[in-house]
Amino acid sequence: MAEVKNNLNKGVELKGAKKEDIMSPWKIVRHRLRRNKLAMAGLYILLFMIVVSVFGPIVQKYVFGITMEKIDLYNISAPPSLKHPLGTDEVGRDILTRLMYGGRISLTVGIVAVSISVVIGSIIGGISGYYGGVVDGIIMRFVDIFMCFPFFPLLLMLAAVLSDYKVDPKYRIYFVMVIIGILSWTGLARIVRGQILSLREQEFMQAAEALGLRDRRKIFRHLLPNTFASIIVSATLGIGSAILSESALSYLGLGVTPPYPSWGQMVQVATDYYVMKYEYWKWIPPGVCIFLTVMAINLFGDGLRDALDPKLKR
Amino acid sequence: MGELLSIKNLKTYFYTEDGVIKAVDDVSLTIREGETLGVVGESGCGKSITAMSILKLIPNPPGKIVSGEIIFEGKDLTKATDSEIRKIRGNKISVIFQEPMTSLNPVFTIGDQIIEAIVLHQNMNREQAREKAIDMLKLVGIPRANEVVDAYPHELSGGMRQRAMIAMAMACNPKLLIADEPTTALDVTIQAQILDLMRELKNKTNTSIMLITHDLGVVAEMADHVVVMYAGKIVEEADVFEIFKNPLHPYTIGLLESKPILNQDKERLNSIPGQVPNPLNMPEGCYFHPRCSKAMDICRKEQPKLCSVKDGHKVACHLYKEVK
């Protein structure tokens, strides 16, 4: 018997001597993602947008001496030129610089709003799914009620209240983030709850209970990480829709207000027929930015979903 | 050998929509220090529920410990508060589950899960706990413990996972290890290794084991004392040699006869006729009488009590008279 055991150990050790790479789940996902060209294209566009938005304004300021508020009185509503690659707006501000700032704001809105909704959604979904029964019933009916709220009119109303209270334009954007975040956690909560409902019946949760863990630890350390795949996917896709909501709000003049730029607000000038017809440089670039970013996020999110799906074998 | 755990008249019922299921009905048993108690019975006879009742791991609702006492180290666990029982779980009493494939959380490394248990119950920081986790993995005979500690469950085979589960269960030096069919999901060679390992660990650390199984071979190999359960009740109790040499209850005899024996030319294995009764609709009298070849009139009317027929040999059957 002992000899058999020794041989067995030797066998395992021999295999180990080859020093195979341990494939962590994330490595597998990265590997799969890299093979999805569309998703990678989305990722690169997104990274490009982020890099340009973060570092672009710094370069513009310190290299070319242009800030988003600087007015070039000699070039008001000027078409693209060497000095202003994307032209200037009706008060003579450089469109490219404002576009970069707008990118910062739009992306921040997307990320912060989604972070808020992910935190709320996973906590509520986790609790609801773990406890089940009455707790679950109450929370889910609450979610149902929340989902019945017409999202956009409510957003408009809240934004209108904000303008009435004369909130400083500088801080308004934060309110917009919070509002979008608070209004969009319900979908995620449902996804998380559904998964946890089935996960908590798994044997490893019984094992976790037999280890003497507290409920809180069981929910947030053991169950939620198992739902990360769907949280990540839904968060990624959520960033896109948060950016769209912000754009729409700003377009209607209720989100970010001048002098602070955002993409949606920049498109607003296209409501003027003259601008729409002759001054294309004012509204096409921000429109393209919104389109590209949201599309990139959606492509990447879809790719991520495919990569994270363990049932998908190629 | 002192008593480590004693269960007295435990009743765990499940209140379902269709009625009350008496999963554990008036069970009393004792586990002494350093002893291995084998609990044997068919599927659904209440052996797992008895074990889970000890740690209050019964899903509630619908399950509930209706009455009885579980005395562990002088304290009644049925009356312990949630935080008291949490301190015992995984620390003084730990459990090895049947399915090594699904009993480890797939998103954490083996090490993380062992470390968690150690940090939770013992005054150790993560680095010390990690050292201890690696030691435990070595102790259960996992080669390359340094690397396996960072492996995910899906990278290990069933036998390795069960070893990791044992390492996790033994990490806090428990007084009692509840092994709920620890080898059922494993193939025979791995089964033998895991049983050897458990016996070795028991001898090293003087841990008591409550071994739940339906495999009489496992019982013969591991147990010191055996309890046979049928339909939520103990029908026979004796030490391991006595049970195999001199089984008394017709059910135990049936179980032993249905065991495959090498070198015997037989077309079919013996089996006990009939089925386990529907727990919602238990027959009157002795629960076993519809399947019993020796059933008498009294068996249909009166439920037999567990009485001792010999020193250390108890049986619940009308065929035998209590010996004072």
mmCIF file with all atom_site columns, N, CA and C in Angstrom, chain A residues 1 5 8-9 12-13 16 19 22-26 28 202-207 209-215 217 221-223 225-226, chain B residues 52 57 86 89-90 93 95 97 99 102-108 113 116-117 120-121 141 143-144 147 151-152 154-155 165 168 193 196 200:
data_model
loop_
_atom_site.group_PDB
_atom_site.id
_atom_site.type_symbol
_atom_site.label_atom_id
_atom_site.label_alt_id
_atom_site.label_comp_id
_atom_site.label_asym_id
_atom_site.label_entity_id
_atom_site.label_seq_id
_atom_site.pdbx_PDB_ins_code
_atom_site.Cartn_x
_atom_site.Cartn_y
_atom_site.Cartn_z
_atom_site.occupancy
_atom_site.B_iso_or_equiv
_atom_site.pdbx_formal_charge
_atom_site.auth_seq_id
_atom_site.auth_comp_id
_atom_site.auth_asym_id
_atom_site.auth_atom_id
_atom_site.pdbx_PDB_model_num
ATOM 1   N N  . MET A 1 1   ? 0.844   -1.207 0.000   1.00 0.00 ? 1   MET A N  1
ATOM 2   C CA . MET A 1 1   ? 0.000   0.000  0.000   1.00 0.00 ? 1   MET A CA 1
ATOM 3   C C  . MET A 1 1   ? 0.872   1.247  0.000   1.00 0.00 ? 1   MET A C  1
ATOM 4   N N  . LYS A 1 5   ? 1.316   4.208  -2.805  1.00 0.00 ? 5   LYS A N  1
ATOM 5   C CA . LYS A 1 5   ? 1.139   5.619  -2.485  1.00 0.00 ? 5   LYS A CA 1
ATOM 6   C C  . LYS A 1 5   ? 2.327   6.430  -2.975  1.00 0.00 ? 5   LYS A C  1
ATOM 7   N N  . LEU A 1 8   ? 2.294   6.825  -6.574  1.00 0.00 ? 8   LEU A N  1
ATOM 8   C CA . LEU A 1 8   ? 1.257   7.771  -6.964  1.00 0.00 ? 8   LEU A CA 1
ATOM 9   C C  . LEU A 1 8   ? 1.760   9.203  -6.821  1.00 0.00 ? 8   LEU A C  1
ATOM 10  N N  . ASN A 1 9   ? 2.391   9.445  -5.676  1.00 0.00 ? 9   ASN A N  1
ATOM 11  C CA . ASN A 1 9   ? 2.919   10.785 -5.447  1.00 0.00 ? 9   ASN A CA 1
ATOM 12  C C  . ASN A 1 9   ? 3.967   11.144 -6.494  1.00 0.00 ? 9   ASN A C  1
ATOM 13  N N  . VAL A 1 12  ? 2.396   12.249 -9.670  1.00 0.00 ? 12  VAL A N  1
ATOM 14  C CA . VAL A 1 12  ? 1.890   13.619 -9.625  1.00 0.00 ? 12  VAL A CA 1
ATOM 15  C C  . VAL A 1 12  ? 3.046   14.601 -9.710  1.00 0.00 ? 12  VAL A C  1
ATOM 16  N N  . GLU A 1 13  ? 4.122   14.260 -9.019  1.00 0.00 ? 13  GLU A N  1
ATOM 17  C CA . GLU A 1 13  ? 5.250   15.178 -9.011  1.00 0.00 ? 13  GLU A CA 1
ATOM 18  C C  . GLU A 1 13  ? 5.891   15.283 -10.394 1.00 0.00 ? 13  GLU A C  1
ATOM 19  N N  . GLY A 1 16  ? 4.000   17.560 -12.319 1.00 0.00 ? 16  GLY A N  1
ATOM 20  C CA . GLY A 1 16  ? 4.219   18.917 -11.847 1.00 0.00 ? 16  GLY A CA 1
ATOM 21  C C  . GLY A 1 16  ? 5.556   19.475 -12.301 1.00 0.00 ? 16  GLY A C  1
ATOM 22  N N  . LYS A 1 19  ? 5.904   21.993 -14.831 1.00 0.00 ? 19  LYS A N  1
ATOM 23  C CA . LYS A 1 19  ? 5.617   23.382 -14.422 1.00 0.00 ? 19  LYS A CA 1
ATOM 24  C C  . LYS A 1 19  ? 4.563   24.010 -15.340 1.00 0.00 ? 19  LYS A C  1
ATOM 25  N N  . ILE A 1 22  ? -0.692  27.696 -14.144 1.00 0.00 ? 22  ILE A N  1
ATOM 26  C CA . ILE A 1 22  ? -2.019  27.592 -13.560 1.00 0.00 ? 22  ILE A CA 1
ATOM 27  C C  . ILE A 1 22  ? -2.907  28.627 -14.235 1.00 0.00 ? 22  ILE A C  1
ATOM 28  N N  . MET A 1 23  ? -4.005  28.150 -14.844 1.00 0.00 ? 23  MET A N  1
ATOM 29  C CA . MET A 1 23  ? -4.906  29.073 -15.536 1.00 0.00 ? 23  MET A CA 1
ATOM 30  C C  . MET A 1 23  ? -5.943  29.582 -14.564 1.00 0.00 ? 23  MET A C  1
ATOM 31  N N  . SER A 1 24  ? -5.774  30.803 -14.105 1.00 0.00 ? 24  SER A N  1
ATOM 32  C CA . SER A 1 24  ? -6.810  31.364 -13.249 1.00 0.00 ? 24  SER A CA 1
ATOM 33  C C  . SER A 1 24  ? -7.989  31.743 -14.126 1.00 0.00 ? 24  SER A C  1
ATOM 34  N N  . PRO A 1 25  ? -9.195  31.834 -13.524 1.00 0.00 ? 25  PRO A N  1
ATOM 35  C CA . PRO A 1 25  ? -10.363 32.168 -14.357 1.00 0.00 ? 25  PRO A CA 1
ATOM 36  C C  . PRO A 1 25  ? -10.144 33.436 -15.172 1.00 0.00 ? 25  PRO A C  1
ATOM 37  N N  . TRP A 1 26  ? -9.481  34.422 -14.580 1.00 0.00 ? 26  TRP A N  1
ATOM 38  C CA . TRP A 1 26  ? -9.303  35.682 -15.305 1.00 0.00 ? 26  TRP A CA 1
ATOM 39  C C  . TRP A 1 26  ? -8.405  35.501 -16.508 1.00 0.00 ? 26  TRP A C  1
ATOM 40  N N  . ILE A 1 28  ? -8.199  32.870 -18.321 1.00 0.00 ? 28  ILE A N  1
ATOM 41  C CA . ILE A 1 28  ? -8.995  32.233 -19.376 1.00 0.00 ? 28  ILE A CA 1
ATOM 42  C C  . ILE A 1 28  ? -9.841  33.281 -20.077 1.00 0.00 ? 28  ILE A C  1
ATOM 43  N N  . GLN A 1 202 ? -26.120 25.762 -3.326  1.00 0.00 ? 202 GLN A N  1
ATOM 44  C CA . GLN A 1 202 ? -24.978 24.917 -3.688  1.00 0.00 ? 202 GLN A CA 1
ATOM 45  C C  . GLN A 1 202 ? -24.313 24.359 -2.429  1.00 0.00 ? 202 GLN A C  1
ATOM 46  N N  . GLU A 1 203 ? -23.639 23.253 -2.637  1.00 0.00 ? 203 GLU A N  1
ATOM 47  C CA . GLU A 1 203 ? -23.012 22.591 -1.485  1.00 0.00 ? 203 GLU A CA 1
ATOM 48  C C  . GLU A 1 203 ? -21.952 23.462 -0.813  1.00 0.00 ? 203 GLU A C  1
ATOM 49  N N  . PHE A 1 204 ? -21.242 24.249 -1.629  1.00 0.00 ? 204 PHE A N  1
ATOM 50  C CA . PHE A 1 204 ? -20.157 24.999 -0.999  1.00 0.00 ? 204 PHE A CA 1
ATOM 51  C C  . PHE A 1 204 ? -20.675 26.046 -0.020  1.00 0.00 ? 204 PHE A C  1
ATOM 52  N N  . MET A 1 205 ? -21.937 26.440 -0.178  1.00 0.00 ? 205 MET A N  1
ATOM 53  C CA . MET A 1 205 ? -22.483 27.377 0.794   1.00 0.00 ? 205 MET A CA 1
ATOM 54  C C  . MET A 1 205 ? -22.797 26.666 2.103   1.00 0.00 ? 205 MET A C  1
ATOM 55  N N  . GLN A 1 206 ? -23.228 25.410 1.990   1.00 0.00 ? 206 GLN A N  1
ATOM 56  C CA . GLN A 1 206 ? -23.434 24.623 3.211   1.00 0.00 ? 206 GLN A CA 1
ATOM 57  C C  . GLN A 1 206 ? -22.092 24.438 3.914   1.00 0.00 ? 206 GLN A C  1
ATOM 58  N N  . ALA A 1 207 ? -21.062 24.210 3.097   1.00 0.00 ? 207 ALA A N  1
ATOM 59  C CA . ALA A 1 207 ? -19.728 24.065 3.665   1.00 0.00 ? 207 ALA A CA 1
ATOM 60  C C  . ALA A 1 207 ? -19.303 25.362 4.338   1.00 0.00 ? 207 ALA A C  1
ATOM 61  N N  . GLU A 1 209 ? -21.230 27.540 5.647   1.00 0.00 ? 209 GLU A N  1
ATOM 62  C CA . GLU A 1 209 ? -21.982 27.668 6.889   1.00 0.00 ? 209 GLU A CA 1
ATOM 63  C C  . GLU A 1 209 ? -21.376 26.782 7.969   1.00 0.00 ? 209 GLU A C  1
ATOM 64  N N  . ALA A 1 210 ? -20.945 25.600 7.559   1.00 0.00 ? 210 ALA A N  1
ATOM 65  C CA . ALA A 1 210 ? -20.350 24.678 8.529   1.00 0.00 ? 210 ALA A CA 1
ATOM 66  C C  . ALA A 1 210 ? -19.021 25.193 9.053   1.00 0.00 ? 210 ALA A C  1
ATOM 67  N N  . LEU A 1 211 ? -18.436 26.175 8.349   1.00 0.00 ? 211 LEU A N  1
ATOM 68  C CA . LEU A 1 211 ? -17.192 26.776 8.842   1.00 0.00 ? 211 LEU A CA 1
ATOM 69  C C  . LEU A 1 211 ? -17.471 27.818 9.912   1.00 0.00 ? 211 LEU A C  1
ATOM 70  N N  . GLY A 1 212 ? -18.740 28.194 10.053  1.00 0.00 ? 212 GLY A N  1
ATOM 71  C CA . GLY A 1 212 ? -19.086 29.177 11.071  1.00 0.00 ? 212 GLY A CA 1
ATOM 72  C C  . GLY A 1 212 ? -18.948 30.605 10.603  1.00 0.00 ? 212 GLY A C  1
ATOM 73  N N  . LEU A 1 213 ? -19.288 30.879 9.345   1.00 0.00 ? 213 LEU A N  1
ATOM 74  C CA . LEU A 1 213 ? -19.187 32.247 8.846   1.00 0.00 ? 213 LEU A CA 1
ATOM 75  C C  . LEU A 1 213 ? -20.470 33.014 9.143   1.00 0.00 ? 213 LEU A C  1
ATOM 76  N N  . ARG A 1 214 ? -20.311 34.340 9.253   1.00 0.00 ? 214 ARG A N  1
ATOM 77  C CA . ARG A 1 214 ? -21.483 35.193 9.440   1.00 0.00 ? 214 ARG A CA 1
ATOM 78  C C  . ARG A 1 214 ? -22.191 35.378 8.107   1.00 0.00 ? 214 ARG A C  1
ATOM 79  N N  . ASP A 1 215 ? -23.482 35.757 8.215   1.00 0.00 ? 215 ASP A N  1
ATOM 80  C CA . ASP A 1 215 ? -24.270 35.972 6.998   1.00 0.00 ? 215 ASP A CA 1
ATOM 81  C C  . ASP A 1 215 ? -23.620 36.994 6.084   1.00 0.00 ? 215 ASP A C  1
ATOM 82  N N  . ARG A 1 217 ? -20.585 37.879 5.724   1.00 0.00 ? 217 ARG A N  1
ATOM 83  C CA . ARG A 1 217 ? -19.415 37.363 5.049   1.00 0.00 ? 217 ARG A CA 1
ATOM 84  C C  . ARG A 1 217 ? -19.808 36.366 3.966   1.00 0.00 ? 217 ARG A C  1
ATOM 85  N N  . ARG A 1 221 ? -18.602 37.822 0.647   1.00 0.00 ? 221 ARG A N  1
ATOM 86  C CA . ARG A 1 221 ? -17.309 37.215 0.323   1.00 0.00 ? 221 ARG A CA 1
ATOM 87  C C  . ARG A 1 221 ? -17.496 35.948 -0.517  1.00 0.00 ? 221 ARG A C  1
ATOM 88  N N  . HIS A 1 222 ? -18.569 35.226 -0.269  1.00 0.00 ? 222 HIS A N  1
ATOM 89  C CA . HIS A 1 222 ? -18.681 33.936 -0.942  1.00 0.00 ? 222 HIS A CA 1
ATOM 90  C C  . HIS A 1 222 ? -19.665 33.929 -2.090  1.00 0.00 ? 222 HIS A C  1
ATOM 91  N N  . LEU A 1 223 ? -20.771 34.658 -1.942  1.00 0.00 ? 223 LEU A N  1
ATOM 92  C CA . LEU A 1 223 ? -21.780 34.586 -2.996  1.00 0.00 ? 223 LEU A CA 1
ATOM 93  C C  . LEU A 1 223 ? -21.546 35.630 -4.083  1.00 0.00 ? 223 LEU A C  1
ATOM 94  N N  . PRO A 1 225 ? -18.893 37.256 -5.203  1.00 0.00 ? 225 PRO A N  1
ATOM 95  C CA . PRO A 1 225 ? -17.821 37.003 -6.187  1.00 0.00 ? 225 PRO A CA 1
ATOM 96  C C  . PRO A 1 225 ? -18.227 35.997 -7.255  1.00 0.00 ? 225 PRO A C  1
ATOM 97  N N  . ASN A 1 226 ? -19.144 35.107 -6.901  1.00 0.00 ? 226 ASN A N  1
ATOM 98  C CA . ASN A 1 226 ? -19.607 34.148 -7.897  1.00 0.00 ? 226 ASN A CA 1
ATOM 99  C C  . ASN A 1 226 ? -20.482 34.794 -8.966  1.00 0.00 ? 226 ASN A C  1
ATOM 100 N N  . MET B 2 52  ? -26.441 16.960 10.862  1.00 0.00 ? 52  MET B N  1
ATOM 101 C CA . MET B 2 52  ? -26.605 18.391 10.624  1.00 0.00 ? 52  MET B CA 1
ATOM 102 C C  . MET B 2 52  ? -27.296 19.080 11.794  1.00 0.00 ? 52  MET B C  1
ATOM 103 N N  . LEU B 2 57  ? -27.461 22.963 11.260  1.00 0.00 ? 57  LEU B N  1
ATOM 104 C CA . LEU B 2 57  ? -27.382 23.284 9.840   1.00 0.00 ? 57  LEU B CA 1
ATOM 105 C C  . LEU B 2 57  ? -28.643 22.859 9.105   1.00 0.00 ? 57  LEU B C  1
ATOM 106 N N  . ARG B 2 86  ? -21.754 29.493 15.917  1.00 0.00 ? 86  ARG B N  1
ATOM 107 C CA . ARG B 2 86  ? -20.793 29.846 14.862  1.00 0.00 ? 86  ARG B CA 1
ATOM 108 C C  . ARG B 2 86  ? -19.356 29.633 15.319  1.00 0.00 ? 86  ARG B C  1
ATOM 109 N N  . ARG B 2 89  ? -18.788 25.840 15.030  1.00 0.00 ? 89  ARG B N  1
ATOM 110 C CA . ARG B 2 89  ? -18.726 25.359 13.652  1.00 0.00 ? 89  ARG B CA 1
ATOM 111 C C  . ARG B 2 89  ? -17.340 25.597 13.055  1.00 0.00 ? 89  ARG B C  1
ATOM 112 N N  . GLY B 2 90  ? -16.789 24.577 12.457  1.00 0.00 ? 90  GLY B N  1
ATOM 113 C CA . GLY B 2 90  ? -15.510 24.729 11.782  1.00 0.00 ? 90  GLY B CA 1
ATOM 114 C C  . GLY B 2 90  ? -14.351 24.806 12.743  1.00 0.00 ? 90  GLY B C  1
ATOM 115 N N  . ILE B 2 93  ? -16.164 21.557 15.993  1.00 0.00 ? 93  ILE B N  1
ATOM 116 C CA . ILE B 2 93  ? -16.813 20.498 15.225  1.00 0.00 ? 93  ILE B CA 1
ATOM 117 C C  . ILE B 2 93  ? -16.754 20.920 13.762  1.00 0.00 ? 93  ILE B C  1
ATOM 118 N N  . VAL B 2 95  ? -17.102 19.685 9.462   1.00 0.00 ? 95  VAL B N  1
ATOM 119 C CA . VAL B 2 95  ? -17.843 18.758 8.618   1.00 0.00 ? 95  VAL B CA 1
ATOM 120 C C  . VAL B 2 95  ? -17.101 18.534 7.304   1.00 0.00 ? 95  VAL B C  1
ATOM 121 N N  . PHE B 2 97  ? -18.127 17.223 3.604   1.00 0.00 ? 97  PHE B N  1
ATOM 122 C CA . PHE B 2 97  ? -19.342 16.887 2.866   1.00 0.00 ? 97  PHE B CA 1
ATOM 123 C C  . PHE B 2 97  ? -19.073 15.819 1.825   1.00 0.00 ? 97  PHE B C  1
ATOM 124 N N  . GLU B 2 99  ? -19.875 15.757 -1.426  1.00 0.00 ? 99  GLU B N  1
ATOM 125 C CA . GLU B 2 99  ? -19.507 16.088 -2.793  1.00 0.00 ? 99  GLU B CA 1
ATOM 126 C C  . GLU B 2 99  ? -18.286 16.991 -2.832  1.00 0.00 ? 99  GLU B C  1
ATOM 127 N N  . THR B 2 102 ? -18.402 19.919 -5.460  1.00 0.00 ? 102 THR B N  1
ATOM 128 C CA . THR B 2 102 ? -19.158 21.161 -5.364  1.00 0.00 ? 102 THR B CA 1
ATOM 129 C C  . THR B 2 102 ? -19.059 21.808 -3.988  1.00 0.00 ? 102 THR B C  1
ATOM 130 N N  . SER B 2 103 ? -18.290 21.213 -3.094  1.00 0.00 ? 103 SER B N  1
ATOM 131 C CA . SER B 2 103 ? -18.251 21.766 -1.748  1.00 0.00 ? 103 SER B CA 1
ATOM 132 C C  . SER B 2 103 ? -17.190 22.846 -1.574  1.00 0.00 ? 103 SER B C  1
ATOM 133 N N  . LEU B 2 104 ? -16.443 23.116 -2.620  1.00 0.00 ? 104 LEU B N  1
ATOM 134 C CA . LEU B 2 104 ? -15.459 24.202 -2.546  1.00 0.00 ? 104 LEU B CA 1
ATOM 135 C C  . LEU B 2 104 ? -15.955 25.336 -3.426  1.00 0.00 ? 104 LEU B C  1
ATOM 136 N N  . ASN B 2 105 ? -15.815 26.551 -2.931  1.00 0.00 ? 105 ASN B N  1
ATOM 137 C CA . ASN B 2 105 ? -16.280 27.704 -3.695  1.00 0.00 ? 105 ASN B CA 1
ATOM 138 C C  . ASN B 2 105 ? -15.405 27.869 -4.938  1.00 0.00 ? 105 ASN B C  1
ATOM 139 N N  . PRO B 2 106 ? -16.021 27.835 -6.128  1.00 0.00 ? 106 PRO B N  1
ATOM 140 C CA . PRO B 2 106 ? -15.213 27.809 -7.350  1.00 0.00 ? 106 PRO B CA 1
ATOM 141 C C  . PRO B 2 106 ? -14.415 29.082 -7.623  1.00 0.00 ? 106 PRO B C  1
ATOM 142 N N  . VAL B 2 107 ? -14.755 30.190 -6.981  1.00 0.00 ? 107 VAL B N  1
ATOM 143 C CA . VAL B 2 107 ? -14.042 31.419 -7.335  1.00 0.00 ? 107 VAL B CA 1
ATOM 144 C C  . VAL B 2 107 ? -12.865 31.741 -6.410  1.00 0.00 ? 107 VAL B C  1
ATOM 145 N N  . PHE B 2 108 ? -12.626 30.906 -5.415  1.00 0.00 ? 108 PHE B N  1
ATOM 146 C CA . PHE B 2 108 ? -11.477 31.154 -4.551  1.00 0.00 ? 108 PHE B CA 1
ATOM 147 C C  . PHE B 2 108 ? -10.467 30.028 -4.663  1.00 0.00 ? 108 PHE B C  1
ATOM 148 N N  . GLN B 2 113 ? -9.598  29.453 1.006   1.00 0.00 ? 113 GLN B N  1
ATOM 149 C CA . GLN B 2 113 ? -10.702 28.869 1.765   1.00 0.00 ? 113 GLN B CA 1
ATOM 150 C C  . GLN B 2 113 ? -10.228 28.245 3.061   1.00 0.00 ? 113 GLN B C  1
ATOM 151 N N  . GLU B 2 116 ? -9.288  31.186 5.389   1.00 0.00 ? 116 GLU B N  1
ATOM 152 C CA . GLU B 2 116 ? -10.460 31.848 5.952   1.00 0.00 ? 116 GLU B CA 1
ATOM 153 C C  . GLU B 2 116 ? -10.896 31.174 7.246   1.00 0.00 ? 116 GLU B C  1
ATOM 154 N N  . ALA B 2 117 ? -10.953 29.841 7.197   1.00 0.00 ? 117 ALA B N  1
ATOM 155 C CA . ALA B 2 117 ? -11.376 29.110 8.384   1.00 0.00 ? 117 ALA B CA 1
ATOM 156 C C  . ALA B 2 117 ? -10.400 29.347 9.535   1.00 0.00 ? 117 ALA B C  1
ATOM 157 N N  . LEU B 2 120 ? -10.570 32.900 10.928  1.00 0.00 ? 120 LEU B N  1
ATOM 158 C CA . LEU B 2 120 ? -11.838 33.113 11.614  1.00 0.00 ? 120 LEU B CA 1
ATOM 159 C C  . LEU B 2 120 ? -11.812 32.583 13.046  1.00 0.00 ? 120 LEU B C  1
ATOM 160 N N  . HIS B 2 121 ? -11.182 31.421 13.225  1.00 0.00 ? 121 HIS B N  1
ATOM 161 C CA . HIS B 2 121 ? -11.320 30.769 14.531  1.00 0.00 ? 121 HIS B CA 1
ATOM 162 C C  . HIS B 2 121 ? -10.079 30.820 15.402  1.00 0.00 ? 121 HIS B C  1
ATOM 163 N N  . GLY B 2 141 ? -1.442  14.839 2.579   1.00 0.00 ? 141 GLY B N  1
ATOM 164 C CA . GLY B 2 141 ? -0.777  14.105 1.507   1.00 0.00 ? 141 GLY B CA 1
ATOM 165 C C  . GLY B 2 141 ? -0.962  14.710 0.133   1.00 0.00 ? 141 GLY B C  1
ATOM 166 N N  . PRO B 2 143 ? 0.761   16.484 -2.782  1.00 0.00 ? 143 PRO B N  1
ATOM 167 C CA . PRO B 2 143 ? 2.103   16.864 -3.225  1.00 0.00 ? 143 PRO B CA 1
ATOM 168 C C  . PRO B 2 143 ? 2.097   18.300 -3.748  1.00 0.00 ? 143 PRO B C  1
ATOM 169 N N  . ARG B 2 144 ? 3.225   18.924 -3.766  1.00 0.00 ? 144 ARG B N  1
ATOM 170 C CA . ARG B 2 144 ? 3.374   20.316 -4.233  1.00 0.00 ? 144 ARG B CA 1
ATOM 171 C C  . ARG B 2 144 ? 2.421   21.248 -3.492  1.00 0.00 ? 144 ARG B C  1
ATOM 172 N N  . GLU B 2 147 ? 2.262   24.905 -4.261  1.00 0.00 ? 147 GLU B N  1
ATOM 173 C CA . GLU B 2 147 ? 1.598   25.387 -5.477  1.00 0.00 ? 147 GLU B CA 1
ATOM 174 C C  . GLU B 2 147 ? 0.085   25.182 -5.387  1.00 0.00 ? 147 GLU B C  1
ATOM 175 N N  . ALA B 2 151 ? -4.073  27.043 -6.077  1.00 0.00 ? 151 ALA B N  1
ATOM 176 C CA . ALA B 2 151 ? -4.846  26.495 -7.198  1.00 0.00 ? 151 ALA B CA 1
ATOM 177 C C  . ALA B 2 151 ? -6.337  26.695 -6.951  1.00 0.00 ? 151 ALA B C  1
ATOM 178 N N  . TYR B 2 152 ? -7.079  26.756 -8.025  1.00 0.00 ? 152 TYR B N  1
ATOM 179 C CA . TYR B 2 152 ? -8.529  26.846 -7.899  1.00 0.00 ? 152 TYR B CA 1
ATOM 180 C C  . TYR B 2 152 ? -9.111  25.428 -7.866  1.00 0.00 ? 152 TYR B C  1
ATOM 181 N N  . HIS B 2 154 ? -11.244 23.914 -9.560  1.00 0.00 ? 154 HIS B N  1
ATOM 182 C CA . HIS B 2 154 ? -11.432 23.208 -10.837 1.00 0.00 ? 154 HIS B CA 1
ATOM 183 C C  . HIS B 2 154 ? -10.147 22.620 -11.384 1.00 0.00 ? 154 HIS B C  1
ATOM 184 N N  . GLU B 2 155 ? -9.020  23.008 -10.796 1.00 0.00 ? 155 GLU B N  1
ATOM 185 C CA . GLU B 2 155 ? -7.764  22.466 -11.295 1.00 0.00 ? 155 GLU B CA 1
ATOM 186 C C  . GLU B 2 155 ? -7.394  21.150 -10.611 1.00 0.00 ? 155 GLU B C  1
ATOM 187 N N  . MET B 2 165 ? -10.650 19.359 1.272   1.00 0.00 ? 165 MET B N  1
ATOM 188 C CA . MET B 2 165 ? -11.771 19.543 2.197   1.00 0.00 ? 165 MET B CA 1
ATOM 189 C C  . MET B 2 165 ? -11.399 19.048 3.594   1.00 0.00 ? 165 MET B C  1
ATOM 190 N N  . MET B 2 168 ? -9.179  21.439 5.231   1.00 0.00 ? 168 MET B N  1
ATOM 191 C CA . MET B 2 168 ? -9.940  22.585 5.703   1.00 0.00 ? 168 MET B CA 1
ATOM 192 C C  . MET B 2 168 ? -10.649 22.243 7.008   1.00 0.00 ? 168 MET B C  1
ATOM 193 N N  . GLN B 2 193 ? -7.620  5.463  -0.044  1.00 0.00 ? 193 GLN B N  1
ATOM 194 C CA . GLN B 2 193 ? -6.612  6.432  0.396   1.00 0.00 ? 193 GLN B CA 1
ATOM 195 C C  . GLN B 2 193 ? -7.201  7.431  1.380   1.00 0.00 ? 193 GLN B C  1
ATOM 196 N N  . ASP B 2 196 ? -7.781  5.798  4.728   1.00 0.00 ? 196 ASP B N  1
ATOM 197 C CA . ASP B 2 196 ? -6.490  5.661  5.420   1.00 0.00 ? 196 ASP B CA 1
ATOM 198 C C  . ASP B 2 196 ? -6.086  6.983  6.045   1.00 0.00 ? 196 ASP B C  1
ATOM 199 N N  . GLU B 2 200 ? -5.476  7.864  9.925   1.00 0.00 ? 200 GLU B N  1
ATOM 200 C CA . GLU B 2 200 ? -4.171  8.359  10.331  1.00 0.00 ? 200 GLU B CA 1
ATOM 201 C C  . GLU B 2 200 ? -4.306  9.663  11.125  1.00 0.00 ? 200 GLU B C  1
#
